[in-house]
Amino acid sequence: MDNFKKFPDNFLWGGAIAANQAEGAYLENGKGLSTSDVLPAGGEARFRAILNPQEFIDNMEGYRPSHLAIDFYHRYKEDVALLGEMGFKCFRTSINWTRIFPEGDEETPNEEGLKFYDELFDELLKYNIQPVITISHYEMPLGLVKKYGGWRSREVIECYVRYAKTLFNRYKDKVKYWMTFNEINITAHAPFVGAGVIIKEGENAKQAIYQAAHHQFMASALAVKACHEIDPEAKIGCMLAGSINYPYTCKPDDVFEAMQKDRESFFFGDVQARGYYPSYIKRFFRENNVVIKMEDGDEEILRNNTVDYVAFSYYMSGVVSTAPEDKDKTEGNFMSGVRNPYLKASDWGWQIDPKGFRYILNYYYDRYQKPLFVVENGLGAVDVVEDGDVINDDYRINYLRDHIYEMREAIEDGVELLGYTTWGPIDLVSAGTGEMKKRYGFIYVDRDNEGNGTLRRLRKKSFNWYKKVIETNGQEL
Ligand code: BG6
């Protein structure tokens, strides 16, 4: 591969995890139960729980992967040292809301929880690794779900803003990059995961989902406002599950359908980055009997507090057809779709498309004209530990190399990009399936789907490869 195109000198190379998929210690030092703490492991049960979690809330028996996860809570020093060894410039993680406000609606925060993140951020800074922090990553206090129905209720905005302000005040000297909600557009597909919303039998799900999303938009805008007031130097972004769809054919109907599909997720970025509800959503609301209840001043708050940057995850592209029935299907990130005959897929059916990465980077930048931040990208795969604790994950290296190459092309195309964090630099619990078997890391964690294993950490082949990528600022892939 050529050595010609350069990454910016201050490009933020790193990796990303989420508190609920890594920390464990689910009830330690005052932490309360969160929505992710009720989700079980394993394909079918996890899938069922994501769609209808009530039975898993009512009966907490059985193994829950978030309860110990990879025990990052107790082992973060060892893990951060490994990230430091790789030369990470930044590390994205989230704050477990329930460590700070165990039930969600308390007036005062839990000091023990705040202390943990103080220590974690100090440890990162010791290695010159910038913390990049998601305020809420697929978890919220279960207390808020039980009391208010999650983000269905406007009351939750106040709880979130109190939580966010607590974080900005406490960590303003340590954290300069914030994000308000992980993959906020997933609220439309997995409302319990995204917004703590349990759909009731017979109700208009879209009404519940988009009203919850409105409350999240308001909370996000108010957090942007507070962040700018408390620390004018900090940058705060929205975060989207990057989704870009190709039409199955050039038939105009397919092309239009693909645009409509894209708009399902663009909508969430449009409100947060442009500051208003886009005109196309009005028809969608009308045709789906959705009426958003707003209060006076909401529109002004959204307009005046847009995000500083647009962060997103990218794993795959999608394909849309007006006649999907007779087409092969494939899996995706909380969504499934039509298989692209030109692409290979991961073992979990996620279609591998590096050119789509360049495409989406250009697409988002054209649309938003704000700096972008790629905060998740990677390959979930089965790793085999060979004799001598060797893990030859060339498939992962190939995936990342091809994506980084296209990212460099996108920068050359004119895209302003703050940084790139691969997903799960240390193996962690999968959000979609609850498995450990689906691994993304440069660092292997000895733990299986049922929760067995020593938890010891091993460097995979990709560890030294990524170290070199960072060392050469992407020149050597
Ligand atoms: C994104 C999430 O959807 O993709 C992460 O932000 C998640 O939390 C990642 O882990 C990969 O998905 P999965 O299902 O393979 O863990």
CSV table of C-alpha atoms and ligand atoms in Angstrom, one decimal:
chain,number,residue,atom,x,y,z
A,1,MET,CA,0.0,0.0,0.0
A,2,ASP,CA,1.3,3.5,-0.8
A,3,ASN,CA,2.9,5.7,1.8
A,4,PHE,CA,1.9,8.9,0.3
A,5,LYS,CA,-1.2,10.2,2.0
A,6,LYS,CA,-0.8,11.4,5.6
A,7,PHE,CA,-3.0,11.5,8.7
A,8,PRO,CA,-3.0,14.9,10.5
A,9,ASP,CA,-0.2,15.2,13.1
A,10,ASN,CA,-2.6,15.4,16.0
A,11,PHE,CA,-4.8,12.5,14.8
A,12,LEU,CA,-6.4,10.7,17.8
A,13,TRP,CA,-5.6,7.0,17.4
A,14,GLY,CA,-7.1,4.7,20.0
A,15,GLY,CA,-9.8,2.2,20.9
A,16,ALA,CA,-13.2,2.2,22.5
A,17,ILE,CA,-15.1,0.2,25.1
A,18,ALA,CA,-18.3,0.7,27.0
A,19,ALA,CA,-18.6,0.6,30.8
A,20,ASN,CA,-21.4,-2.0,30.9
A,21,GLN,CA,-19.6,-4.4,28.5
A,22,ALA,CA,-16.3,-4.2,30.4
A,23,GLU,CA,-16.4,-3.0,34.0
A,24,GLY,CA,-18.3,-5.7,35.8
A,25,ALA,CA,-18.5,-4.9,39.5
A,26,TYR,CA,-22.2,-4.3,38.9
A,27,LEU,CA,-23.3,-3.6,42.4
A,28,GLU,CA,-20.0,-2.5,44.0
A,29,ASN,CA,-19.4,0.8,45.8
A,30,GLY,CA,-23.0,1.9,45.6
A,31,LYS,CA,-23.7,1.2,42.0
A,32,GLY,CA,-27.4,0.6,41.1
A,33,LEU,CA,-28.9,-1.7,38.6
A,34,SER,CA,-28.9,-0.6,35.0
A,35,THR,CA,-30.9,-1.7,32.0
A,36,SER,CA,-27.9,-3.6,30.7
A,37,ASP,CA,-27.5,-5.5,34.0
A,38,VAL,CA,-30.8,-7.3,33.3
A,39,LEU,CA,-29.9,-8.6,29.8
A,40,PRO,CA,-28.9,-12.3,29.6
A,41,ALA,CA,-26.1,-13.8,27.5
A,42,GLY,CA,-26.6,-15.9,24.4
A,43,GLY,CA,-28.3,-15.6,21.1
A,44,GLU,CA,-32.0,-16.4,21.5
A,45,ALA,CA,-32.5,-15.2,25.1
A,46,ARG,CA,-30.6,-12.0,24.5
A,47,PHE,CA,-32.6,-11.3,21.4
A,48,ARG,CA,-35.8,-11.9,23.3
A,49,ALA,CA,-34.7,-9.7,26.2
A,50,ILE,CA,-33.7,-6.9,23.9
A,51,LEU,CA,-37.2,-6.9,22.4
A,52,ASN,CA,-39.2,-7.6,25.5
A,53,PRO,CA,-37.1,-7.3,28.7
A,54,GLN,CA,-39.9,-7.4,31.3
A,55,GLU,CA,-39.6,-11.1,32.0
A,56,PHE,CA,-35.8,-10.7,32.6
A,57,ILE,CA,-36.4,-7.7,34.9
A,58,ASP,CA,-39.0,-9.7,36.9
A,59,ASN,CA,-36.7,-12.7,37.3
A,60,MET,CA,-33.0,-11.9,37.7
A,61,GLU,CA,-31.9,-15.5,38.1
A,62,GLY,CA,-29.3,-16.9,35.8
A,63,TYR,CA,-26.1,-15.6,34.3
A,64,ARG,CA,-25.8,-12.0,33.2
A,65,PRO,CA,-22.6,-11.1,31.4
A,66,SER,CA,-22.4,-7.5,32.5
A,67,HIS,CA,-22.1,-8.5,36.2
A,68,LEU,CA,-18.5,-9.4,35.9
A,69,ALA,CA,-17.8,-8.7,32.2
A,70,ILE,CA,-14.0,-8.5,31.9
A,71,ASP,CA,-13.6,-7.1,35.4
A,72,PHE,CA,-12.1,-3.8,34.0
A,73,TYR,CA,-13.3,-2.2,37.2
A,74,HIS,CA,-10.5,-4.0,39.1
A,75,ARG,CA,-8.0,-4.5,36.3
A,76,TYR,CA,-8.0,-1.2,34.5
A,77,LYS,CA,-4.5,-0.4,35.6
A,78,GLU,CA,-3.1,-3.5,33.8
A,79,ASP,CA,-5.3,-2.8,30.8
A,80,VAL,CA,-4.4,0.9,30.5
A,81,ALA,CA,-0.7,-0.1,30.7
A,82,LEU,CA,-1.3,-2.3,27.7
A,83,LEU,CA,-3.0,0.5,25.8
A,84,GLY,CA,-0.1,2.7,26.8
A,85,GLU,CA,2.3,0.2,25.4
A,86,MET,CA,0.4,0.3,22.1
A,87,GLY,CA,0.9,4.1,22.1
A,88,PHE,CA,-2.8,5.0,22.3
A,89,LYS,CA,-3.5,8.7,21.9
A,90,CYS,CA,-7.0,8.4,23.2
A,91,PHE,CA,-9.3,5.9,24.8
A,92,ARG,CA,-13.1,6.0,24.5
A,93,THR,CA,-15.1,4.6,27.3
A,94,SER,CA,-18.4,5.5,28.9
A,95,ILE,CA,-19.5,6.3,32.4
A,96,ASN,CA,-21.8,3.9,34.1
A,97,TRP,CA,-24.7,6.2,35.0
A,98,THR,CA,-25.7,4.0,37.9
A,99,ARG,CA,-22.3,4.4,39.6
A,100,ILE,CA,-22.9,8.1,39.8
A,101,PHE,CA,-26.7,8.1,40.4
A,102,PRO,CA,-27.7,4.5,41.4
A,103,GLU,CA,-31.5,5.0,40.9
A,104,GLY,CA,-31.1,7.9,38.5
A,105,ASP,CA,-33.2,10.6,40.3
A,106,GLU,CA,-31.1,11.3,43.4
A,107,GLU,CA,-30.2,14.9,44.1
A,108,THR,CA,-26.6,14.1,45.0
A,109,PRO,CA,-24.1,11.8,43.3
A,110,ASN,CA,-22.4,8.8,44.7
A,111,GLU,CA,-18.8,9.9,45.6
A,112,GLU,CA,-17.4,6.3,45.3
A,113,GLY,CA,-18.6,6.2,41.7
A,114,LEU,CA,-17.1,9.5,40.8
A,115,LYS,CA,-13.8,8.5,42.5
A,116,PHE,CA,-13.5,5.5,40.2
A,117,TYR,CA,-13.5,7.6,37.1
A,118,ASP,CA,-11.2,10.1,38.6
A,119,GLU,CA,-8.7,7.3,39.1
A,120,LEU,CA,-9.3,5.8,35.7
A,121,PHE,CA,-8.8,9.2,33.9
A,122,ASP,CA,-5.6,9.9,35.9
A,123,GLU,CA,-4.3,6.5,34.9
A,124,LEU,CA,-5.0,7.3,31.2
A,125,LEU,CA,-3.4,10.7,31.4
A,126,LYS,CA,-0.3,9.2,33.0
A,127,TYR,CA,0.3,7.5,29.6
A,128,ASN,CA,-0.8,10.7,27.7
A,129,ILE,CA,-4.0,9.0,26.6
A,130,GLN,CA,-6.9,11.4,26.2
A,131,PRO,CA,-10.2,10.1,27.7
A,132,VAL,CA,-13.1,10.3,25.1
A,133,ILE,CA,-16.2,9.9,27.1
A,134,THR,CA,-19.7,8.7,26.3
A,135,ILE,CA,-22.2,9.9,28.9
A,136,SER,CA,-24.7,7.1,28.3
A,137,HIS,CA,-23.8,4.0,26.3
A,138,TYR,CA,-26.7,1.6,26.1
A,139,GLU,CA,-27.5,1.8,29.8
A,140,MET,CA,-29.5,3.9,32.1
A,141,PRO,CA,-30.7,3.3,35.7
A,142,LEU,CA,-33.3,0.6,35.9
A,143,GLY,CA,-34.8,2.9,38.6
A,144,LEU,CA,-35.7,5.4,35.9
A,145,VAL,CA,-37.3,2.7,33.8
A,146,LYS,CA,-39.5,1.5,36.7
A,147,LYS,CA,-40.5,4.9,37.8
A,148,TYR,CA,-40.8,6.8,34.6
A,149,GLY,CA,-40.8,4.3,31.8
A,150,GLY,CA,-37.3,5.3,30.7
A,151,TRP,CA,-37.0,8.1,28.1
A,152,ARG,CA,-40.8,8.1,27.6
A,153,SER,CA,-41.0,10.7,30.3
A,154,ARG,CA,-39.8,14.2,30.2
A,155,GLU,CA,-38.7,14.0,33.9
A,156,VAL,CA,-35.8,11.9,32.8
A,157,ILE,CA,-34.3,15.0,31.0
A,158,GLU,CA,-33.7,16.7,34.3
A,159,CYS,CA,-32.1,13.5,35.8
A,160,TYR,CA,-29.8,13.2,32.8
A,161,VAL,CA,-28.8,16.9,32.8
A,162,ARG,CA,-28.0,16.7,36.5
A,163,TYR,CA,-25.9,13.7,35.8
A,164,ALA,CA,-24.1,15.3,32.8
A,165,LYS,CA,-23.4,18.6,34.7
A,166,THR,CA,-22.0,16.5,37.6
A,167,LEU,CA,-19.6,14.9,35.1
A,168,PHE,CA,-18.6,18.2,33.4
A,169,ASN,CA,-17.9,19.9,36.8
A,170,ARG,CA,-16.0,17.0,38.2
A,171,TYR,CA,-13.8,16.0,35.2
A,172,LYS,CA,-13.4,19.3,33.3
A,173,ASP,CA,-9.7,19.3,33.9
A,174,LYS,CA,-9.3,15.7,32.6
A,175,VAL,CA,-11.8,15.2,29.8
A,176,LYS,CA,-12.0,17.3,26.6
A,177,TYR,CA,-14.1,15.0,24.3
A,178,TRP,CA,-17.6,14.1,25.3
A,179,MET,CA,-20.5,12.3,23.6
A,180,THR,CA,-24.1,12.5,24.8
A,181,PHE,CA,-25.6,9.1,23.8
A,182,ASN,CA,-24.1,6.1,22.1
A,183,GLU,CA,-25.7,5.3,18.8
A,184,ILE,CA,-28.7,7.3,19.5
A,185,ASN,CA,-30.5,6.1,16.3
A,186,ILE,CA,-30.6,2.6,17.8
A,187,THR,CA,-33.5,3.9,19.9
A,188,ALA,CA,-35.6,3.4,16.8
A,189,HIS,CA,-34.7,-0.3,16.5
A,190,ALA,CA,-34.0,-1.5,20.0
A,191,PRO,CA,-35.9,1.0,22.3
A,192,PHE,CA,-35.0,-0.7,25.5
A,193,VAL,CA,-31.3,-0.8,24.8
A,194,GLY,CA,-31.3,2.8,23.4
A,195,ALA,CA,-33.8,4.5,25.7
A,196,GLY,CA,-35.1,2.2,28.4
A,197,VAL,CA,-38.5,2.0,26.7
A,198,ILE,CA,-40.5,-1.2,27.0
A,199,ILE,CA,-43.2,-1.3,24.3
A,200,LYS,CA,-46.6,-2.2,25.6
A,201,GLU,CA,-48.9,-4.6,23.8
A,202,GLY,CA,-51.1,-2.9,21.3
A,203,GLU,CA,-49.5,0.5,21.5
A,204,ASN,CA,-48.1,2.5,18.6
A,205,ALA,CA,-44.4,1.6,19.1
A,206,LYS,CA,-43.3,4.5,16.8
A,207,GLN,CA,-45.1,7.0,18.9
A,208,ALA,CA,-43.4,5.8,22.0
A,209,ILE,CA,-40.0,5.6,20.3
A,210,TYR,CA,-40.0,9.0,18.7
A,211,GLN,CA,-41.3,10.7,21.8
A,212,ALA,CA,-38.5,9.1,23.8
A,213,ALA,CA,-36.1,10.3,21.1
A,214,HIS,CA,-37.4,13.8,21.5
A,215,HIS,CA,-36.6,13.7,25.2
A,216,GLN,CA,-33.1,12.4,24.4
A,217,PHE,CA,-32.6,15.2,21.9
A,218,MET,CA,-33.6,17.8,24.5
A,219,ALA,CA,-31.3,16.2,27.1
A,220,SER,CA,-28.5,16.1,24.6
A,221,ALA,CA,-28.9,19.8,23.6
A,222,LEU,CA,-29.1,20.8,27.3
A,223,ALA,CA,-25.9,18.8,27.9
A,224,VAL,CA,-24.2,20.5,25.0
A,225,LYS,CA,-25.2,23.9,26.5
A,226,ALA,CA,-24.0,22.9,30.0
A,227,CYS,CA,-20.7,21.5,28.7
A,228,HIS,CA,-19.9,24.7,26.8
A,229,GLU,CA,-20.7,26.8,29.9
A,230,ILE,CA,-18.7,24.7,32.3
A,231,ASP,CA,-15.7,24.0,30.1
A,232,PRO,CA,-15.5,26.2,27.0
A,233,GLU,CA,-12.5,24.2,25.8
A,234,ALA,CA,-14.3,20.9,25.7
A,235,LYS,CA,-15.9,19.5,22.6
A,236,ILE,CA,-19.1,17.6,22.7
A,237,GLY,CA,-20.6,15.4,20.0
A,238,CYS,CA,-23.5,13.2,19.1
A,239,MET,CA,-22.9,9.6,18.2
A,240,LEU,CA,-24.6,7.6,15.5
A,241,ALA,CA,-24.6,3.9,14.5
A,242,GLY,CA,-23.2,4.7,11.1
A,243,SER,CA,-25.6,3.4,8.5
A,244,ILE,CA,-25.3,3.7,4.8
A,245,ASN,CA,-27.4,1.8,2.3
A,246,TYR,CA,-27.0,0.9,-1.3
A,247,PRO,CA,-30.0,0.3,-3.6
A,248,TYR,CA,-30.1,-3.4,-4.7
A,249,THR,CA,-30.5,-2.3,-8.3
A,250,CYS,CA,-30.5,1.1,-10.1
A,251,LYS,CA,-34.3,0.8,-10.4
A,252,PRO,CA,-35.5,4.2,-9.3
A,253,ASP,CA,-37.8,2.7,-6.7
A,254,ASP,CA,-34.8,0.9,-5.1
A,255,VAL,CA,-32.8,4.0,-5.1
A,256,PHE,CA,-35.5,6.0,-3.4
A,257,GLU,CA,-36.0,3.3,-0.9
A,258,ALA,CA,-32.3,3.3,0.0
A,259,MET,CA,-32.5,7.0,0.6
A,260,GLN,CA,-35.5,6.6,2.9
A,261,LYS,CA,-33.6,3.9,4.8
A,262,ASP,CA,-30.7,6.3,5.2
A,263,ARG,CA,-33.0,9.0,6.5
A,264,GLU,CA,-34.1,6.7,9.4
A,265,SER,CA,-30.7,7.2,10.9
A,266,PHE,CA,-29.8,10.6,9.4
A,267,PHE,CA,-32.8,11.9,11.2
A,268,PHE,CA,-31.0,11.5,14.6
A,269,GLY,CA,-27.9,13.3,13.3
A,270,ASP,CA,-29.8,16.0,11.6
A,271,VAL,CA,-31.6,17.1,14.7
A,272,GLN,CA,-28.4,17.1,16.8
A,273,ALA,CA,-26.0,18.5,14.3
A,274,ARG,CA,-28.3,20.9,12.3
A,275,GLY,CA,-30.6,21.8,15.2
A,276,TYR,CA,-34.1,21.2,13.9
A,277,TYR,CA,-36.5,18.4,12.8
A,278,PRO,CA,-35.9,17.9,9.1
A,279,SER,CA,-38.8,18.4,6.7
A,280,TYR,CA,-38.8,14.8,5.5
A,281,ILE,CA,-39.7,13.5,9.0
A,282,LYS,CA,-43.1,15.3,9.0
A,283,ARG,CA,-44.5,13.0,6.4
A,284,PHE,CA,-43.2,9.9,8.2
A,285,PHE,CA,-44.8,11.1,11.4
A,286,ARG,CA,-48.1,11.8,9.7
A,287,GLU,CA,-48.2,8.5,8.0
A,288,ASN,CA,-47.3,6.6,11.2
A,289,ASN,CA,-49.6,8.6,13.5
A,290,VAL,CA,-46.8,10.0,15.5
A,291,VAL,CA,-47.4,13.3,17.2
A,292,ILE,CA,-44.4,14.7,19.1
A,293,LYS,CA,-45.3,16.5,22.3
A,294,MET,CA,-43.0,19.5,22.6
A,295,GLU,CA,-42.9,22.3,25.1
A,296,ASP,CA,-42.5,26.0,24.4
A,297,GLY,CA,-38.8,26.7,23.9
A,298,ASP,CA,-37.8,23.2,22.9
A,299,GLU,CA,-37.2,24.1,19.3
A,300,GLU,CA,-35.1,27.1,20.3
A,301,ILE,CA,-33.0,24.9,22.7
A,302,LEU,CA,-32.4,22.4,19.9
A,303,ARG,CA,-31.4,25.2,17.4
A,304,ASN,CA,-29.0,26.9,19.8
A,305,ASN,CA,-27.2,23.9,21.1
A,306,THR,CA,-25.9,21.8,18.2
A,307,VAL,CA,-23.0,19.4,18.7
A,308,ASP,CA,-19.4,20.3,18.0
A,309,TYR,CA,-18.7,17.1,16.1
A,310,VAL,CA,-20.4,14.1,14.7
A,311,ALA,CA,-19.1,10.7,16.0
A,312,PHE,CA,-20.1,7.4,14.6
A,313,SER,CA,-19.5,3.7,14.5
A,314,TYR,CA,-18.9,1.9,11.2
A,315,TYR,CA,-19.0,-1.8,10.8
A,316,MET,CA,-20.8,-2.5,7.5
A,317,SER,CA,-23.0,-1.1,4.8
A,318,GLY,CA,-26.5,-2.2,4.0
A,319,VAL,CA,-28.6,-3.0,0.9
A,320,VAL,CA,-32.2,-2.0,0.3
A,321,SER,CA,-34.6,-3.5,-2.1
A,322,THR,CA,-38.3,-2.8,-2.8
A,323,ALA,CA,-38.7,-6.6,-3.2
A,324,PRO,CA,-36.6,-8.1,-0.4
A,325,GLU,CA,-38.7,-11.3,-0.1
A,326,ASP,CA,-36.8,-13.4,-2.6
A,327,LYS,CA,-33.3,-12.0,-1.7
A,328,ASP,CA,-30.7,-13.5,0.7
A,329,LYS,CA,-30.7,-11.9,4.1
A,330,THR,CA,-27.9,-11.0,6.4
A,331,GLU,CA,-27.4,-9.8,9.9
A,332,GLY,CA,-26.3,-6.4,11.2
A,333,ASN,CA,-26.0,-4.1,14.2
A,334,PHE,CA,-29.5,-4.5,15.8
A,335,MET,CA,-30.9,-4.7,12.2
A,336,SER,CA,-30.9,-7.2,9.5
A,337,GLY,CA,-31.1,-6.7,5.7
A,338,VAL,CA,-30.5,-7.9,2.2
A,339,ARG,CA,-27.2,-9.5,1.5
A,340,ASN,CA,-24.8,-7.7,-0.8
A,341,PRO,CA,-23.6,-10.3,-3.4
A,342,TYR,CA,-20.3,-8.3,-3.9
A,343,LEU,CA,-19.2,-8.4,-0.2
A,344,LYS,CA,-18.0,-11.0,2.2
A,345,ALA,CA,-19.4,-11.1,5.7
A,346,SER,CA,-18.0,-11.8,9.2
A,347,ASP,CA,-18.9,-15.0,11.0
A,348,TRP,CA,-21.9,-13.0,12.5
A,349,GLY,CA,-23.1,-12.0,9.0
A,350,TRP,CA,-21.9,-8.4,9.1
A,351,GLN,CA,-20.9,-7.4,5.6
A,352,ILE,CA,-17.3,-6.2,5.3
A,353,ASP,CA,-17.1,-3.1,3.2
A,354,PRO,CA,-14.0,-0.8,3.5
A,355,LYS,CA,-15.1,1.3,0.5
A,356,GLY,CA,-18.4,1.9,2.2
A,357,PHE,CA,-16.3,3.4,5.0
A,358,ARG,CA,-14.9,6.0,2.7
A,359,TYR,CA,-18.4,6.6,1.3
A,360,ILE,CA,-20.0,7.2,4.7
A,361,LEU,CA,-17.2,9.5,5.8
A,362,ASN,CA,-17.7,11.6,2.7
A,363,TYR,CA,-21.5,11.4,3.0
A,364,TYR,CA,-21.6,12.6,6.7
A,365,TYR,CA,-19.1,15.3,6.0
A,366,ASP,CA,-21.0,16.6,3.0
A,367,ARG,CA,-24.2,16.6,5.1
A,368,TYR,CA,-23.0,18.1,8.3
A,369,GLN,CA,-19.8,20.1,7.5
A,370,LYS,CA,-18.6,19.4,11.1
A,371,PRO,CA,-15.6,17.5,12.2
A,372,LEU,CA,-16.2,13.7,12.3
A,373,PHE,CA,-14.8,11.2,14.8
A,374,VAL,CA,-14.9,7.5,14.1
A,375,VAL,CA,-15.4,6.0,17.5
A,376,GLU,CA,-16.0,2.4,16.6
A,377,ASN,CA,-14.8,0.1,13.8
A,378,GLY,CA,-13.6,-3.5,13.9
A,379,LEU,CA,-14.2,-7.1,13.3
A,380,GLY,CA,-16.0,-9.5,15.7
A,381,ALA,CA,-14.4,-12.9,15.2
A,382,VAL,CA,-13.6,-16.2,16.9
A,383,ASP,CA,-10.0,-16.3,18.1
A,384,VAL,CA,-8.0,-19.4,18.8
A,385,VAL,CA,-5.2,-19.5,21.4
A,386,GLU,CA,-2.4,-21.6,20.0
A,387,ASP,CA,0.5,-23.1,21.8
A,388,GLY,CA,2.6,-20.6,23.6
A,389,ASP,CA,-0.3,-18.3,24.1
A,390,VAL,CA,-0.1,-17.1,20.4
A,391,ILE,CA,-3.1,-15.7,18.7
A,392,ASN,CA,-2.8,-15.2,15.0
A,393,ASP,CA,-5.6,-12.8,14.2
A,394,ASP,CA,-4.6,-11.9,10.6
A,395,TYR,CA,-8.3,-11.6,9.6
A,396,ARG,CA,-8.6,-8.7,12.1
A,397,ILE,CA,-5.4,-7.0,10.8
A,398,ASN,CA,-6.7,-7.3,7.3
A,399,TYR,CA,-10.1,-5.8,8.2
A,400,LEU,CA,-8.6,-2.9,10.0
A,401,ARG,CA,-5.8,-2.3,7.4
A,402,ASP,CA,-8.4,-2.1,4.6
A,403,HIS,CA,-10.6,0.3,6.6
A,404,ILE,CA,-7.7,2.6,7.7
A,405,TYR,CA,-6.6,2.7,4.1
A,406,GLU,CA,-10.0,4.0,3.0
A,407,MET,CA,-10.2,6.4,5.9
A,408,ARG,CA,-6.9,7.9,4.7
A,409,GLU,CA,-8.5,8.3,1.3
A,410,ALA,CA,-11.5,10.0,2.8
A,411,ILE,CA,-9.2,12.5,4.6
A,412,GLU,CA,-7.6,13.1,1.2
A,413,ASP,CA,-11.1,13.6,-0.2
A,414,GLY,CA,-11.4,16.6,2.2
A,415,VAL,CA,-13.1,15.0,5.3
A,416,GLU,CA,-12.2,16.6,8.6
A,417,LEU,CA,-11.6,13.8,11.0
A,418,LEU,CA,-10.6,14.1,14.6
A,419,GLY,CA,-9.6,10.5,15.3
A,420,TYR,CA,-10.3,6.8,15.0
A,421,THR,CA,-11.0,4.4,17.8
A,422,THR,CA,-11.3,0.7,17.0
A,423,TRP,CA,-14.1,-1.1,18.8
A,424,GLY,CA,-13.1,-3.3,21.8
A,425,PRO,CA,-9.2,-3.1,21.9
A,426,ILE,CA,-9.6,-5.5,24.8
A,427,ASP,CA,-12.1,-8.3,24.3
A,428,LEU,CA,-15.4,-7.6,25.9
A,429,VAL,CA,-19.0,-8.7,26.1
A,430,SER,CA,-20.9,-8.3,22.9
A,431,ALA,CA,-23.8,-5.8,23.0
A,432,GLY,CA,-25.9,-7.6,20.5
A,433,THR,CA,-25.5,-11.2,21.6
A,434,GLY,CA,-24.0,-11.0,25.1
A,435,GLU,CA,-21.3,-13.4,24.0
A,436,MET,CA,-17.5,-13.3,24.8
A,437,LYS,CA,-16.8,-15.5,21.8
A,438,LYS,CA,-17.3,-12.5,19.5
A,439,ARG,CA,-14.0,-10.8,20.0
A,440,TYR,CA,-12.7,-7.5,18.7
A,441,GLY,CA,-9.6,-7.0,20.7
A,442,PHE,CA,-5.8,-6.6,20.3
A,443,ILE,CA,-5.8,-8.0,23.8
A,444,TYR,CA,-7.3,-11.4,24.4
A,445,VAL,CA,-9.3,-11.9,27.6
A,446,ASP,CA,-9.6,-15.4,29.0
A,447,ARG,CA,-13.3,-15.7,29.5
A,448,ASP,CA,-16.0,-17.7,27.8
A,449,ASN,CA,-19.7,-17.3,27.0
A,450,GLU,CA,-20.8,-18.9,30.3
A,451,GLY,CA,-18.5,-16.7,32.4
A,452,ASN,CA,-15.7,-19.2,32.9
A,453,GLY,CA,-12.0,-18.3,32.6
A,454,THR,CA,-9.1,-16.8,34.4
A,455,LEU,CA,-9.6,-13.3,32.9
A,456,ARG,CA,-5.9,-13.1,32.1
A,457,ARG,CA,-4.9,-10.9,29.3
A,458,LEU,CA,-2.8,-11.9,26.2
A,459,ARG,CA,-1.4,-9.9,23.4
A,460,LYS,CA,-2.7,-11.0,20.0
A,461,LYS,CA,-0.7,-10.6,16.7
A,462,SER,CA,-2.8,-7.5,16.0
A,463,PHE,CA,-1.4,-5.8,19.1
A,464,ASN,CA,2.0,-5.1,17.6
A,465,TRP,CA,0.5,-4.4,14.3
A,466,TYR,CA,-1.7,-1.6,15.6
A,467,LYS,CA,1.2,-0.3,17.8
A,468,LYS,CA,3.1,0.2,14.6
A,469,VAL,CA,0.2,1.9,12.9
A,470,ILE,CA,0.0,4.4,15.7
A,471,GLU,CA,3.8,4.9,15.9
A,472,THR,CA,4.0,5.7,12.2
A,473,ASN,CA,0.8,7.8,12.3
A,474,GLY,CA,-0.9,5.4,9.8
A,475,GLN,CA,2.0,5.4,7.3
A,476,GLU,CA,2.8,1.8,7.9
A,477,LEU,CA,-0.2,-0.4,7.5
B,1,BG6,C1,-22.1,-0.9,18.6
B,1,BG6,C2,-22.1,-0.6,20.0
B,1,BG6,O1,-23.4,-1.2,18.3
B,1,BG6,O2,-21.4,-2.1,18.1
B,1,BG6,C3,-21.2,-1.4,20.9
B,1,BG6,O3,-22.0,0.8,20.3
B,1,BG6,C4,-21.2,-2.8,20.4
B,1,BG6,O4,-21.7,-1.3,22.2
B,1,BG6,C5,-20.6,-2.8,19.0
B,1,BG6,O5,-20.5,-3.7,21.2
B,1,BG6,C6,-20.4,-4.2,18.4
B,1,BG6,O6,-21.6,-4.9,18.4
B,1,BG6,P1,-21.6,-6.4,19.1
B,1,BG6,O7,-23.0,-6.7,19.1
B,1,BG6,O8,-20.8,-7.2,18.2
B,1,BG6,O9,-21.1,-6.2,20.4
